[in-house]
PDB file of C-alpha atoms and ligand atoms in Angstrom:
ATOM      1  CA  MET Q  15       0.108   0.107  -0.045  1.00 48.00           C
ATOM      2  CA  LYS Q  16       1.315   3.501  -0.636  1.00 55.00           C
ATOM      3  CA  ARG Q  17       2.343   5.265   2.319  1.00 56.00           C
ATOM      4  CA  ARG Q  18      -0.045   8.249   1.766  1.00 55.00           C
ATOM      5  CA  TYR Q  19      -3.097   6.141   1.484  1.00 53.00           C
ATOM      6  CA  PHE Q  20      -2.096   4.209   4.765  1.00 49.00           C
ATOM      7  CA  LEU Q  21      -1.677   7.433   6.524  1.00 48.00           C
ATOM      8  CA  LEU Q  22      -4.990   8.486   5.047  1.00 49.00           C
ATOM      9  CA  ILE Q  23      -6.769   5.534   6.584  1.00 49.00           C
ATOM     10  CA  LEU Q  24      -5.003   5.866   9.706  1.00 46.00           C
ATOM     11  CA  LEU Q  25      -6.050   9.369  10.081  1.00 46.00           C
ATOM     12  CA  SER Q  26      -9.827   8.537   9.421  1.00 48.00           C
ATOM     13  CA  VAL Q  27      -9.798   5.720  11.898  1.00 45.00           C
ATOM     14  CA  ALA Q  28      -8.193   8.068  14.384  1.00 44.00           C
ATOM     15  CA  ALA Q  29     -10.819  10.696  13.629  1.00 45.00           C
ATOM     16  CA  PHE Q  30     -13.583   8.180  13.841  1.00 45.00           C
ATOM     17  CA  THR Q  31     -12.210   6.956  17.367  1.00 45.00           C
ATOM     18  CA  LEU Q  32     -11.922  10.363  18.817  1.00 48.00           C
ATOM     19  CA  SER Q  33     -15.409  11.710  17.601  1.00 57.00           C
ATOM     20  CA  GLY Q  34     -17.300   8.572  18.744  1.00 74.00           C
ATOM     21  CA  GLN Q  35     -20.261   6.763  17.427  1.00 90.00           C
ATOM     22  CA  TYR Q  36     -22.858   9.610  17.822  1.00 96.00           C
ATOM     23  CA  SER Q  37     -23.143  12.828  15.581  1.00 96.00           C
ATOM     24  CA  LEU Q  38     -25.597  15.383  14.988  1.00 98.00           C
ATOM     25  CA  PRO Q  39     -28.351  14.481  12.246  1.00 98.00           C
ATOM     26  CA  LYS Q  40     -28.621  16.598   9.132  1.00 97.00           C
ATOM     27  CA  LEU Q  41     -31.698  18.952   9.176  1.00 98.00           C
ATOM     28  CA  SER Q  42     -33.930  18.699   6.154  1.00 97.00           C
ATOM     29  CA  TYR Q  43     -34.713  22.280   6.259  1.00 98.00           C
ATOM     30  CA  ASP Q  44     -32.587  25.631   6.939  1.00 98.00           C
ATOM     31  CA  TYR Q  45     -32.304  27.404  10.296  1.00 98.00           C
ATOM     32  CA  ASN Q  46     -34.569  30.125   9.068  1.00 98.00           C
ATOM     33  CA  ALA Q  47     -37.227  27.844   7.404  1.00 98.00           C
ATOM     34  CA  LEU Q  48     -39.460  27.865  10.609  1.00 98.00           C
ATOM     35  CA  GLU Q  49     -39.627  31.791  10.811  1.00 98.00           C
ATOM     36  CA  PRO Q  50     -41.383  33.644  12.092  1.00 98.00           C
ATOM     37  CA  PHE Q  51     -42.453  30.993  14.658  1.00 98.00           C
ATOM     38  CA  PHE Q  52     -39.061  29.635  15.456  1.00 98.00           C
ATOM     39  CA  ASP Q  53     -36.420  32.159  14.781  1.00 98.00           C
ATOM     40  CA  GLU Q  54     -33.055  31.403  13.029  1.00 98.00           C
ATOM     41  CA  PRO Q  55     -30.876  32.519  15.890  1.00 98.00           C
ATOM     42  CA  THR Q  56     -32.491  30.114  18.372  1.00 98.00           C
ATOM     43  CA  MET Q  57     -32.253  27.181  15.808  1.00 98.00           C
ATOM     44  CA  LYS Q  58     -28.716  27.719  15.008  1.00 98.00           C
ATOM     45  CA  ILE Q  59     -27.825  27.799  18.744  1.00 98.00           C
ATOM     46  CA  HIS Q  60     -30.456  25.214  19.638  1.00 98.00           C
ATOM     47  CA  TYR Q  61     -29.054  22.640  17.143  1.00 98.00           C
ATOM     48  CA  ASN Q  62     -25.158  23.379  17.031  1.00 98.00           C
ATOM     49  CA  ASN Q  63     -24.417  24.219  20.496  1.00 98.00           C
ATOM     50  CA  HIS Q  64     -27.084  22.639  22.778  1.00 98.00           C
ATOM     51  CA  HIS Q  65     -27.753  19.374  20.678  1.00 98.00           C
ATOM     52  CA  GLY Q  66     -24.005  19.582  19.691  1.00 98.00           C
ATOM     53  CA  ALA Q  67     -23.144  19.483  23.311  1.00 98.00           C
ATOM     54  CA  TYR Q  68     -25.193  16.504  24.163  1.00 98.00           C
ATOM     55  CA  VAL Q  69     -23.388  14.319  21.330  1.00 98.00           C
ATOM     56  CA  LYS Q  70     -20.083  15.388  22.418  1.00 97.00           C
ATOM     57  CA  ASN Q  71     -20.711  14.569  26.029  1.00 98.00           C
ATOM     58  CA  LEU Q  72     -22.384  11.210  25.155  1.00 97.00           C
ATOM     59  CA  ASN Q  73     -19.432  10.052  23.013  1.00 96.00           C
ATOM     60  CA  ALA Q  74     -16.943  11.173  25.844  1.00 96.00           C
ATOM     61  CA  ALA Q  75     -18.848   9.149  28.391  1.00 96.00           C
ATOM     62  CA  LEU Q  76     -19.026   6.101  26.177  1.00 96.00           C
ATOM     63  CA  VAL Q  77     -15.193   6.216  25.039  1.00 94.00           C
ATOM     64  CA  LYS Q  78     -14.184   3.701  27.765  1.00 92.00           C
ATOM     65  CA  TYR Q  79     -17.193   1.375  27.231  1.00 94.00           C
ATOM     66  CA  PRO Q  80     -17.145  -0.134  23.698  1.00 89.00           C
ATOM     67  CA  GLU Q  81     -19.609  -2.787  24.335  1.00 91.00           C
ATOM     68  CA  LEU Q  82     -22.194  -0.094  25.225  1.00 93.00           C
ATOM     69  CA  ALA Q  83     -21.234   1.611  21.974  1.00 80.00           C
ATOM     70  CA  GLU Q  84     -22.828  -1.427  20.154  1.00 84.00           C
ATOM     71  CA  LYS Q  85     -26.038  -0.856  21.516  1.00 90.00           C
ATOM     72  CA  SER Q  86     -28.591   1.468  19.885  1.00 92.00           C
ATOM     73  CA  LEU Q  87     -29.552   4.682  21.696  1.00 94.00           C
ATOM     74  CA  GLU Q  88     -32.960   3.488  22.440  1.00 93.00           C
ATOM     75  CA  GLU Q  89     -31.601   0.243  24.019  1.00 94.00           C
ATOM     76  CA  LEU Q  90     -29.060   2.358  26.072  1.00 95.00           C
ATOM     77  CA  LEU Q  91     -31.922   4.444  27.499  1.00 96.00           C
ATOM     78  CA  GLY Q  92     -34.317   1.584  27.835  1.00 95.00           C
ATOM     79  CA  SER Q  93     -31.957  -0.097  30.414  1.00 95.00           C
ATOM     80  CA  LEU Q  94     -30.227   2.755  32.173  1.00 95.00           C
ATOM     81  CA  ASN Q  95     -29.836   0.515  35.311  1.00 94.00           C
ATOM     82  CA  GLU Q  96     -27.414  -1.805  33.453  1.00 95.00           C
ATOM     83  CA  ILE Q  97     -25.033   1.276  32.706  1.00 96.00           C
ATOM     84  CA  PRO Q  98     -22.213   1.632  34.843  1.00 96.00           C
ATOM     85  CA  GLU Q  99     -22.927   3.923  37.669  1.00 97.00           C
ATOM     86  CA  ASN Q 100     -20.052   6.243  37.071  1.00 97.00           C
ATOM     87  CA  ILE Q 101     -21.655   7.215  33.747  1.00 97.00           C
ATOM     88  CA  ARG Q 102     -25.248   6.458  34.322  1.00 97.00           C
ATOM     89  CA  VAL Q 103     -26.436  10.186  34.869  1.00 97.00           C
ATOM     90  CA  THR Q 104     -24.253  11.476  32.149  1.00 97.00           C
ATOM     91  CA  VAL Q 105     -25.874   8.960  29.587  1.00 97.00           C
ATOM     92  CA  ARG Q 106     -29.324   9.651  30.875  1.00 97.00           C
ATOM     93  CA  ASN Q 107     -28.823  13.414  30.419  1.00 98.00           C
ATOM     94  CA  ASN Q 108     -26.916  13.575  27.202  1.00 98.00           C
ATOM     95  CA  GLY Q 109     -28.060  10.377  25.781  1.00 98.00           C
ATOM     96  CA  GLY Q 110     -31.630  11.588  26.430  1.00 98.00           C
ATOM     97  CA  GLY Q 111     -30.732  14.901  24.808  1.00 98.00           C
ATOM     98  CA  HIS Q 112     -29.479  13.437  21.661  1.00 98.00           C
ATOM     99  CA  TYR Q 113     -32.313  11.144  21.432  1.00 98.00           C
ATOM    100  CA  ASN Q 114     -35.061  13.849  22.151  1.00 98.00           C
ATOM    101  CA  HIS Q 115     -33.473  16.540  19.939  1.00 98.00           C
ATOM    102  CA  THR Q 116     -32.921  14.227  17.076  1.00 98.00           C
ATOM    103  CA  LEU Q 117     -36.592  13.195  17.098  1.00 98.00           C
ATOM    104  CA  PHE Q 118     -37.899  16.738  17.623  1.00 98.00           C
ATOM    105  CA  TRP Q 119     -36.091  18.196  14.531  1.00 98.00           C
ATOM    106  CA  THR Q 120     -37.880  15.627  12.393  1.00 98.00           C
ATOM    107  CA  LEU Q 121     -41.302  16.751  13.866  1.00 98.00           C
ATOM    108  CA  LEU Q 122     -40.708  20.322  12.576  1.00 98.00           C
ATOM    109  CA  ALA Q 123     -41.560  21.649   9.158  1.00 98.00           C
ATOM    110  CA  PRO Q 124     -41.644  25.130   7.332  1.00 98.00           C
ATOM    111  CA  PRO Q 125     -45.136  26.754   8.038  1.00 98.00           C
ATOM    112  CA  GLU Q 126     -48.066  25.895   5.843  1.00 94.00           C
ATOM    113  CA  THR Q 127     -46.060  22.707   4.222  1.00 98.00           C
ATOM    114  CA  THR Q 128     -48.133  19.979   6.174  1.00 97.00           C
ATOM    115  CA  LYS Q 129     -51.511  19.509   7.806  1.00 97.00           C
ATOM    116  CA  ILE Q 130     -53.332  17.060   9.849  1.00 98.00           C
ATOM    117  CA  SER Q 131     -54.888  14.169   7.395  1.00 97.00           C
ATOM    118  CA  PRO Q 132     -58.372  13.121   7.704  1.00 97.00           C
ATOM    119  CA  ARG Q 133     -56.898   9.884   9.034  1.00 97.00           C
ATOM    120  CA  LEU Q 134     -54.967  11.540  11.763  1.00 98.00           C
ATOM    121  CA  GLU Q 135     -57.844  13.787  12.583  1.00 98.00           C
ATOM    122  CA  ARG Q 136     -60.000  10.615  13.167  1.00 98.00           C
ATOM    123  CA  ILE Q 137     -57.425   9.002  15.397  1.00 97.00           C
ATOM    124  CA  LEU Q 138     -56.916  12.292  17.476  1.00 98.00           C
ATOM    125  CA  LYS Q 139     -60.860  12.736  17.698  1.00 98.00           C
ATOM    126  CA  GLU Q 140     -61.190   9.068  19.000  1.00 97.00           C
ATOM    127  CA  ASN Q 141     -58.464   9.682  21.597  1.00 98.00           C
ATOM    128  CA  PHE Q 142     -59.465  13.361  22.817  1.00 98.00           C
ATOM    129  CA  GLY Q 143     -62.914  14.205  21.361  1.00 98.00           C
ATOM    130  CA  SER Q 144     -61.477  16.905  19.023  1.00 98.00           C
ATOM    131  CA  ILE Q 145     -58.431  18.517  17.576  1.00 98.00           C
ATOM    132  CA  GLU Q 146     -58.972  21.479  19.622  1.00 98.00           C
ATOM    133  CA  VAL Q 147     -59.229  19.449  22.789  1.00 98.00           C
ATOM    134  CA  PHE Q 148     -56.137  17.717  21.959  1.00 98.00           C
ATOM    135  CA  LYS Q 149     -54.213  21.093  21.449  1.00 98.00           C
ATOM    136  CA  THR Q 150     -55.638  22.591  24.696  1.00 98.00           C
ATOM    137  CA  GLU Q 151     -54.530  19.452  26.667  1.00 98.00           C
ATOM    138  CA  PHE Q 152     -51.058  19.463  25.206  1.00 98.00           C
ATOM    139  CA  GLU Q 153     -50.789  23.158  25.788  1.00 98.00           C
ATOM    140  CA  LYS Q 154     -51.946  22.781  29.507  1.00 98.00           C
ATOM    141  CA  ALA Q 155     -49.391  19.916  30.064  1.00 98.00           C
ATOM    142  CA  ALA Q 156     -46.554  22.047  28.437  1.00 98.00           C
ATOM    143  CA  LEU Q 157     -47.433  24.870  30.755  1.00 98.00           C
ATOM    144  CA  SER Q 158     -47.633  22.648  33.743  1.00 98.00           C
ATOM    145  CA  ARG Q 159     -44.261  21.272  33.601  1.00 97.00           C
ATOM    146  CA  PHE Q 160     -42.123  23.176  36.009  1.00 96.00           C
ATOM    147  CA  GLY Q 161     -38.811  24.092  34.954  1.00 96.00           C
ATOM    148  CA  SER Q 162     -36.920  22.365  32.058  1.00 98.00           C
ATOM    149  CA  GLY Q 163     -38.353  19.294  30.205  1.00 98.00           C
ATOM    150  CA  TRP Q 164     -40.511  18.013  27.305  1.00 98.00           C
ATOM    151  CA  VAL Q 165     -44.244  17.510  26.508  1.00 98.00           C
ATOM    152  CA  TRP Q 166     -45.094  14.419  24.377  1.00 98.00           C
ATOM    153  CA  LEU Q 167     -47.689  12.878  22.624  1.00 98.00           C
ATOM    154  CA  ILE Q 168     -47.308   8.958  23.108  1.00 98.00           C
ATOM    155  CA  VAL Q 169     -48.644   5.687  22.067  1.00 97.00           C
ATOM    156  CA  GLU Q 170     -48.832   4.119  25.373  1.00 95.00           C
ATOM    157  CA  GLU Q 171     -47.229   0.762  25.859  1.00 93.00           C
ATOM    158  CA  GLY Q 172     -49.758  -1.855  26.569  1.00 91.00           C
ATOM    159  CA  SER Q 173     -53.106   0.080  26.068  1.00 93.00           C
ATOM    160  CA  GLY Q 174     -52.086   1.519  22.607  1.00 94.00           C
ATOM    161  CA  LYS Q 175     -53.807   4.604  23.558  1.00 96.00           C
ATOM    162  CA  LEU Q 176     -52.709   8.109  22.676  1.00 98.00           C
ATOM    163  CA  LYS Q 177     -51.465   9.942  25.761  1.00 98.00           C
ATOM    164  CA  ILE Q 178     -50.290  13.492  26.568  1.00 98.00           C
ATOM    165  CA  VAL Q 179     -47.182  13.283  29.040  1.00 98.00           C
ATOM    166  CA  THR Q 180     -44.441  15.525  30.400  1.00 98.00           C
ATOM    167  CA  THR Q 181     -41.006  14.528  31.257  1.00 97.00           C
ATOM    168  CA  PRO Q 182     -38.340  16.525  33.191  1.00 97.00           C
ATOM    169  CA  ASN Q 183     -34.823  17.438  31.944  1.00 98.00           C
ATOM    170  CA  GLN Q 184     -33.737  15.283  29.023  1.00 98.00           C
ATOM    171  CA  ASP Q 185     -35.814  12.237  30.136  1.00 97.00           C
ATOM    172  CA  SER Q 186     -38.163  10.581  27.742  1.00 96.00           C
ATOM    173  CA  PRO Q 187     -40.994   8.064  27.561  1.00 96.00           C
ATOM    174  CA  VAL Q 188     -38.654   5.573  26.157  1.00 96.00           C
ATOM    175  CA  MET Q 189     -36.691   5.481  29.310  1.00 95.00           C
ATOM    176  CA  SER Q 190     -36.664   2.634  31.872  1.00 86.00           C
ATOM    177  CA  GLY Q 191     -38.531   3.587  34.989  1.00 84.00           C
ATOM    178  CA  PHE Q 192     -40.811   6.095  33.306  1.00 87.00           C
ATOM    179  CA  GLU Q 193     -44.348   5.393  34.553  1.00 86.00           C
ATOM    180  CA  ASN Q 194     -46.117   6.142  31.293  1.00 85.00           C
ATOM    181  CA  LYS Q 195     -43.815   4.368  28.934  1.00 92.00           C
ATOM    182  CA  GLY Q 196     -44.478   4.416  25.325  1.00 95.00           C
ATOM    183  CA  LYS Q 197     -43.588   5.527  21.690  1.00 96.00           C
ATOM    184  CA  PRO Q 198     -43.407   9.167  21.213  1.00 98.00           C
ATOM    185  CA  VAL Q 199     -45.145  10.528  18.159  1.00 98.00           C
ATOM    186  CA  LEU Q 200     -44.924  14.178  18.861  1.00 98.00           C
ATOM    187  CA  ALA Q 201     -42.582  16.079  21.147  1.00 98.00           C
ATOM    188  CA  LEU Q 202     -41.932  19.624  22.142  1.00 98.00           C
ATOM    189  CA  ASP Q 203     -38.764  20.988  24.067  1.00 98.00           C
ATOM    190  CA  LEU Q 204     -39.732  23.045  26.956  1.00 98.00           C
ATOM    191  CA  TRP Q 205     -36.269  24.258  28.056  1.00 98.00           C
ATOM    192  CA  GLU Q 206     -35.725  27.978  27.970  1.00 98.00           C
ATOM    193  CA  HIS Q 207     -33.019  27.570  25.600  1.00 98.00           C
ATOM    194  CA  ALA Q 208     -35.543  26.499  22.826  1.00 98.00           C
ATOM    195  CA  TYR Q 209     -37.732  29.946  23.268  1.00 98.00           C
ATOM    196  CA  TYR Q 210     -36.148  32.496  25.343  1.00 98.00           C
ATOM    197  CA  LEU Q 211     -34.414  34.571  22.597  1.00 98.00           C
ATOM    198  CA  LYS Q 212     -37.687  35.023  20.786  1.00 98.00           C
ATOM    199  CA  TYR Q 213     -40.400  34.734  23.511  1.00 98.00           C
ATOM    200  CA  GLN Q 214     -38.423  35.367  26.688  1.00 97.00           C
ATOM    201  CA  TYR Q 215     -40.607  34.228  29.808  1.00 97.00           C
ATOM    202  CA  LYS Q 216     -43.698  33.673  27.480  1.00 98.00           C
ATOM    203  CA  ARG Q 217     -43.742  29.859  26.951  1.00 98.00           C
ATOM    204  CA  ALA Q 218     -47.351  29.865  26.304  1.00 98.00           C
ATOM    205  CA  ASP Q 219     -46.593  31.940  23.121  1.00 98.00           C
ATOM    206  CA  TYR Q 220     -43.916  29.627  22.127  1.00 98.00           C
ATOM    207  CA  VAL Q 221     -46.348  26.560  22.544  1.00 98.00           C
ATOM    208  CA  LYS Q 222     -48.918  28.130  20.499  1.00 98.00           C
ATOM    209  CA  ALA Q 223     -46.375  29.225  17.666  1.00 98.00           C
ATOM    210  CA  PHE Q 224     -45.373  25.492  17.697  1.00 98.00           C
ATOM    211  CA  TRP Q 225     -48.820  24.358  16.008  1.00 98.00           C
ATOM    212  CA  ASN Q 226     -47.590  26.427  12.987  1.00 98.00           C
ATOM    213  CA  VAL Q 227     -44.471  24.278  12.521  1.00 98.00           C
ATOM    214  CA  VAL Q 228     -45.613  20.848  13.371  1.00 98.00           C
ATOM    215  CA  ASN Q 229     -44.600  18.163  10.739  1.00 98.00           C
ATOM    216  CA  TRP Q 230     -48.009  16.375  10.675  1.00 98.00           C
ATOM    217  CA  ASN Q 231     -46.610  13.867   8.153  1.00 98.00           C
ATOM    218  CA  GLU Q 232     -44.056  12.864  10.503  1.00 98.00           C
ATOM    219  CA  VAL Q 233     -46.481  12.385  13.401  1.00 98.00           C
ATOM    220  CA  GLU Q 234     -48.578  10.212  11.246  1.00 98.00           C
ATOM    221  CA  ARG Q 235     -45.736   8.040   9.825  1.00 98.00           C
ATOM    222  CA  LEU Q 236     -44.599   7.554  13.405  1.00 98.00           C
ATOM    223  CA  LEU Q 237     -48.002   6.374  14.466  1.00 97.00           C
ATOM    224  CA  ASN Q 238     -48.072   3.890  11.725  1.00 94.00           C
ATOM    225  CA  ALA Q 239     -44.545   2.548  12.212  1.00 91.00           C
TER     226      ALA Q 239
HETATM  227 MN1   MN P  28     -33.305  21.644  23.552  1.00 61.93          MN
END
């Protein structure tokens, strides 16, 4: 093998080892695509700095545990009690952060580009009575979550029913130990970093604005998956 190719391969391997297995997912829209509801500066900082930090910290925590690196993120979060104690909180916070944000970005779309299909409308009506009631309940849950966390629409494990639940910090309904375990189909970040630049203390305005940028196609796809 030519020496310079050998060096190139060696460098790639080193770069992979240093960067770890997790990375920021590509966004399917520009930072300014969700304006005026989700503003460009917030999107840039939220994606690069906040989500970026979760990825970096998660990779750093797993460096010494190659056997854990073979598990999927969902497996890791679903069996937190099996994770070595010295990295458990780090994996919970940063693995949770990576999982939640990766899902969150896919649940957003530029305004006016998706809408609730008749089928999805029927499902929401069956579970909540009407779309209006569903939205009101979701908003109420978002405002009742004290401090940082997330509000979710999940398909509850076991019952298969749609439920609105909230979690603190970067916890999620896929985590072991969560009393309302289920599959998330809609999520909203309630951390101040998600809205403070544009909405300051007005979380209610941010939650209302969210309805303009929900990717309803993805919600329905997750429901069917
Ligand atoms: Mn966030």
